[in-house]
Short mmCIF file of C-alpha atoms in Angstrom, two decimals:
data_model
loop_
_atom_site.label_atom_id
_atom_site.label_comp_id
_atom_site.label_asym_id
_atom_site.label_seq_id
_atom_site.Cartn_x
_atom_site.Cartn_y
_atom_site.Cartn_z
CA MET H 1 22.01 -25.13 -10.72
CA HIS H 2 20.76 -22.13 -12.72
CA THR H 3 21.23 -18.60 -11.41
CA SER H 4 17.46 -18.18 -11.05
CA ASP H 5 17.28 -21.37 -8.97
CA THR H 6 20.08 -20.15 -6.71
CA SER H 7 18.35 -16.80 -6.24
CA LEU H 8 15.06 -18.49 -5.43
CA LEU H 9 16.77 -20.74 -2.90
CA SER H 10 18.46 -17.78 -1.20
CA GLN H 11 15.05 -16.15 -0.82
CA ALA H 12 13.12 -19.27 0.17
CA ALA H 13 15.58 -20.54 2.80
CA PRO H 14 15.26 -17.63 5.28
CA LEU H 15 11.50 -17.58 4.71
CA ALA H 16 11.24 -21.29 5.48
CA LEU H 17 13.31 -20.78 8.62
CA PHE H 18 11.15 -17.82 9.64
CA TRP H 19 7.95 -19.85 9.21
CA PHE H 20 9.44 -22.79 11.15
CA LEU H 21 10.44 -20.60 14.10
CA ILE H 22 7.32 -18.47 14.48
CA MET H 23 5.01 -21.46 14.11
CA GLY H 24 7.22 -23.44 16.47
CA ALA H 25 6.71 -20.69 19.05
CA LEU H 26 2.95 -20.95 18.55
CA GLY H 27 3.23 -24.72 18.99
CA VAL H 28 4.73 -24.11 22.42
CA PHE H 29 2.36 -21.32 23.40
CA PHE H 30 -1.23 -21.97 22.37
CA PRO H 31 -1.68 -25.65 23.32
CA TYR H 32 -0.31 -25.04 26.83
CA TYR H 33 -1.14 -21.42 27.69
CA GLY H 34 -4.60 -22.26 29.03
CA LEU H 35 -3.18 -25.04 31.20
CA TYR H 36 -0.57 -22.65 32.57
CA LEU H 37 -3.20 -20.04 33.44
CA ARG H 38 -5.37 -22.60 35.23
CA GLU H 39 -2.84 -24.70 37.11
CA ASN H 40 0.28 -22.58 37.46
CA ILE H 41 -1.41 -19.25 38.17
CA GLY H 42 -4.74 -20.49 39.49
CA LEU H 43 -7.13 -18.43 37.35
CA GLN H 44 -10.81 -19.29 37.10
CA GLY H 45 -12.50 -20.48 33.92
CA PHE H 46 -14.20 -17.17 33.08
CA GLN H 47 -10.89 -15.35 33.57
CA ILE H 48 -9.11 -17.69 31.17
CA GLY H 49 -11.95 -17.23 28.69
CA ALA H 50 -11.64 -13.45 28.91
CA ILE H 51 -7.88 -13.66 28.32
CA PHE H 52 -8.27 -15.86 25.25
CA ALA H 53 -11.08 -13.67 23.91
CA THR H 54 -8.71 -10.71 24.08
CA LEU H 55 -6.51 -12.20 21.36
CA PRO H 56 -9.01 -12.10 18.44
CA LEU H 57 -10.63 -8.90 19.77
CA VAL H 58 -7.35 -6.98 19.62
CA GLY H 59 -6.44 -8.72 16.36
CA PHE H 60 -9.63 -7.43 14.73
CA PHE H 61 -8.28 -3.88 15.04
CA VAL H 62 -4.52 -4.30 14.70
CA GLN H 63 -4.37 -6.50 11.61
CA PRO H 64 -5.77 -3.82 9.27
CA LEU H 65 -3.69 -1.16 11.02
CA TRP H 66 -0.40 -2.97 10.49
CA GLY H 67 -1.48 -3.82 6.94
CA ILE H 68 -2.08 -0.15 6.16
CA ILE H 69 1.32 0.81 7.60
CA ALA H 70 3.09 -1.85 5.54
CA ASP H 71 1.20 -1.12 2.30
CA ARG H 72 1.49 2.65 2.45
CA SER H 73 5.16 2.67 3.45
CA GLY H 74 6.35 -0.30 1.39
CA LEU H 75 8.57 -1.27 4.33
CA ARG H 76 7.06 -4.72 4.78
CA ILE H 77 10.26 -6.40 5.93
CA ARG H 78 10.79 -3.76 8.61
CA VAL H 79 7.19 -4.11 9.72
CA LEU H 80 7.67 -7.88 9.85
CA VAL H 81 10.74 -7.41 12.05
CA VAL H 82 8.81 -5.08 14.37
CA LEU H 83 5.93 -7.55 14.63
CA ALA H 84 8.24 -10.49 15.35
CA GLY H 85 10.25 -8.49 17.88
CA GLY H 86 7.08 -7.26 19.59
CA THR H 87 5.70 -10.78 19.70
CA ALA H 88 8.91 -12.05 21.31
CA ALA H 89 8.73 -9.28 23.92
CA GLY H 90 5.10 -10.20 24.55
CA TYR H 91 5.99 -13.83 25.23
CA PHE H 92 8.66 -12.73 27.69
CA LEU H 93 6.33 -10.27 29.44
CA LEU H 94 3.56 -12.85 29.85
CA GLY H 95 5.95 -15.10 31.74
CA HIS H 96 6.30 -12.44 34.44
CA MET H 97 2.59 -11.82 35.05
CA HIS H 98 0.90 -13.83 37.83
CA ALA H 99 -2.52 -12.24 38.37
CA PHE H 100 -5.62 -11.85 36.22
CA PHE H 101 -5.53 -8.15 35.27
CA PRO H 102 -1.76 -8.00 34.61
CA VAL H 103 -2.06 -11.14 32.46
CA LEU H 104 -5.05 -9.65 30.63
CA LEU H 105 -3.19 -6.43 29.86
CA ALA H 106 -0.03 -8.28 28.85
CA THR H 107 -2.08 -10.53 26.56
CA ALA H 108 -3.64 -7.50 24.89
CA LEU H 109 -0.19 -6.02 24.30
CA PHE H 110 1.05 -9.36 23.00
CA ALA H 111 -1.94 -9.60 20.63
CA GLY H 112 -1.15 -6.13 19.28
CA PHE H 113 1.87 -7.66 17.56
CA SER H 114 1.26 -11.40 17.35
CA ARG H 115 -2.16 -11.30 15.69
CA ALA H 116 -0.73 -9.42 12.71
CA LEU H 117 2.45 -11.52 12.45
CA ILE H 118 1.04 -14.45 10.46
CA PRO H 119 -0.92 -12.31 7.93
CA MET H 120 2.17 -10.13 7.38
CA THR H 121 4.33 -13.23 6.92
CA VAL H 122 1.91 -14.54 4.30
CA SER H 123 1.97 -11.17 2.52
CA VAL H 124 5.77 -11.03 2.50
CA SER H 125 6.07 -14.67 1.43
CA LEU H 126 3.74 -14.23 -1.54
CA ALA H 127 5.62 -11.11 -2.62
CA VAL H 128 9.07 -12.68 -2.30
CA LEU H 129 8.03 -15.91 -4.03
CA GLN H 130 5.69 -14.39 -6.62
CA ASP H 131 7.44 -16.19 -9.47
CA SER H 132 7.02 -19.61 -7.88
CA GLN H 133 3.64 -20.42 -6.34
CA HIS H 134 4.81 -23.99 -5.73
CA THR H 135 7.72 -22.74 -3.63
CA PHE H 136 5.33 -20.83 -1.39
CA GLY H 137 3.54 -24.07 -0.57
CA VAL H 138 6.80 -25.75 0.35
CA VAL H 139 7.96 -22.79 2.45
CA ARG H 140 4.63 -22.59 4.27
CA ALA H 141 4.86 -26.31 5.05
CA PHE H 142 7.94 -25.57 7.17
CA GLY H 143 5.64 -23.63 9.48
CA THR H 144 3.44 -26.67 9.94
CA LEU H 145 6.55 -28.74 10.58
CA GLY H 146 7.76 -26.27 13.22
CA PHE H 147 4.40 -26.32 14.97
CA PHE H 148 4.35 -30.12 14.94
CA CYS H 149 7.91 -30.49 16.23
CA LEU H 150 7.39 -28.13 19.17
CA VAL H 151 3.97 -29.48 20.12
CA ILE H 152 5.49 -32.98 20.28
CA GLY H 153 8.85 -31.97 21.71
CA PHE H 154 7.74 -29.57 24.45
CA PRO H 155 6.24 -32.22 26.77
CA TRP H 156 9.47 -34.19 26.46
CA LEU H 157 11.39 -31.06 27.49
CA LEU H 158 9.16 -30.70 30.55
CA ASP H 159 9.94 -34.29 31.54
CA VAL H 160 13.69 -33.74 31.55
CA LEU H 161 13.60 -30.43 33.45
CA PRO H 162 13.88 -30.60 37.25
CA ALA H 163 10.58 -30.02 39.03
CA ALA H 164 10.01 -27.04 41.31
CA THR H 165 10.28 -27.72 45.02
CA LYS H 166 7.47 -25.47 46.25
CA PRO H 167 4.24 -24.13 44.76
CA PRO H 168 3.73 -20.49 43.69
CA PRO H 169 2.28 -18.19 46.40
CA VAL H 170 -1.20 -18.21 44.81
CA LEU H 171 -1.46 -22.02 44.92
CA SER H 172 -1.68 -24.43 47.84
CA SER H 173 -0.12 -27.35 45.98
CA LEU H 174 2.16 -27.98 43.05
CA PRO H 175 0.54 -27.89 39.59
CA SER H 176 0.76 -30.98 37.42
CA GLU H 177 3.59 -29.35 35.41
CA PRO H 178 5.54 -27.06 37.76
CA THR H 179 8.03 -26.06 35.05
CA LEU H 180 5.38 -25.19 32.46
CA GLY H 181 6.38 -21.51 32.64
CA ILE H 182 9.44 -22.38 30.54
CA LEU H 183 7.10 -22.06 27.55
CA PHE H 184 7.45 -18.26 27.63
CA PRO H 185 11.25 -17.89 27.33
CA LEU H 186 11.28 -20.77 24.85
CA ALA H 187 8.63 -19.14 22.63
CA ALA H 188 10.38 -15.78 23.00
CA GLY H 189 13.73 -17.30 22.02
CA LEU H 190 12.26 -18.94 18.92
CA THR H 191 10.64 -15.67 17.86
CA VAL H 192 13.81 -13.67 18.46
CA SER H 193 15.61 -16.15 16.20
CA ALA H 194 12.91 -15.61 13.59
CA THR H 195 13.42 -11.85 13.90
CA LEU H 196 17.10 -12.32 13.07
CA ALA H 197 16.20 -14.53 10.10
CA ALA H 198 13.96 -11.75 8.75
CA PHE H 199 17.01 -9.54 8.17
CA PHE H 200 18.08 -11.94 5.41
CA LEU H 201 14.85 -11.45 3.46
CA PRO H 202 14.95 -9.25 0.34
CA ALA H 203 13.61 -5.78 1.09
CA GLY H 204 13.27 -4.61 -2.52
CA GLY H 205 11.16 -5.48 -5.54
CA THR H 206 7.54 -6.48 -5.05
CA VAL H 207 7.96 -6.55 -1.27
CA ALA H 208 8.59 -2.79 -1.31
CA VAL H 209 5.66 -1.81 -3.56
CA ARG H 210 3.65 1.02 -1.99
CA ALA H 211 -0.12 1.17 -2.17
CA LEU H 212 -1.71 4.36 -3.43
CA GLN H 213 -4.17 6.31 -1.33
CA GLY H 214 -7.69 4.99 -1.88
CA GLU H 215 -6.45 1.97 -3.82
CA TRP H 216 -8.25 -0.34 -1.38
CA ARG H 217 -11.56 0.75 -2.95
CA GLN H 218 -10.73 -1.39 -5.98
CA LEU H 219 -11.46 -4.39 -3.77
CA LEU H 220 -15.14 -3.42 -3.74
CA SER H 221 -15.37 -4.05 -7.49
CA ASN H 222 -13.54 -7.38 -7.28
CA GLY H 223 -16.12 -10.17 -7.03
CA PRO H 224 -13.86 -12.95 -5.70
#
């Protein structure tokens, strides 16, 4: 194996693991979060809709903000670590909220980190793998694999866990999946593992390039 191939592998491996873990966490969270809010907490439909609408609403503001911080500082790996760590904390916090307004606020805080995590991961991946566009496709596919594995595997995990013996205080009967709340520590654990994997990513070179003030205006003259 050539030295360049070894270097590329050492860069691609932690990226592939990072993609697998963060997308695996999403595979646990998004398909089942609505079910948890309805059956395990007992929220109404409009409340669940408001909670899910909070995610893109907050993301609309925080994605450019985190992008500016990363581009102006050049500390994209550190920003990625902060976003992954904040997302993990958000998963954990959501698991301890059991009423509409606390869940809404916790979701907004969670979105402040999680909605910028995927765009920042794409940015870092393209910078790290700039010399091999094909490798980026392979690395990104590990994210799809992680999502698939956790979406398929999570229901099996619920089947093997012991069921709760009494319903939560807000409900009069047991929900269809009493142990569904395990999704939060599981998603948090996967994202914490991804945070650790991020420390093995290269922090120099193209990843550390700093944008100049006003450089974004060049986008206005770029047709594509």
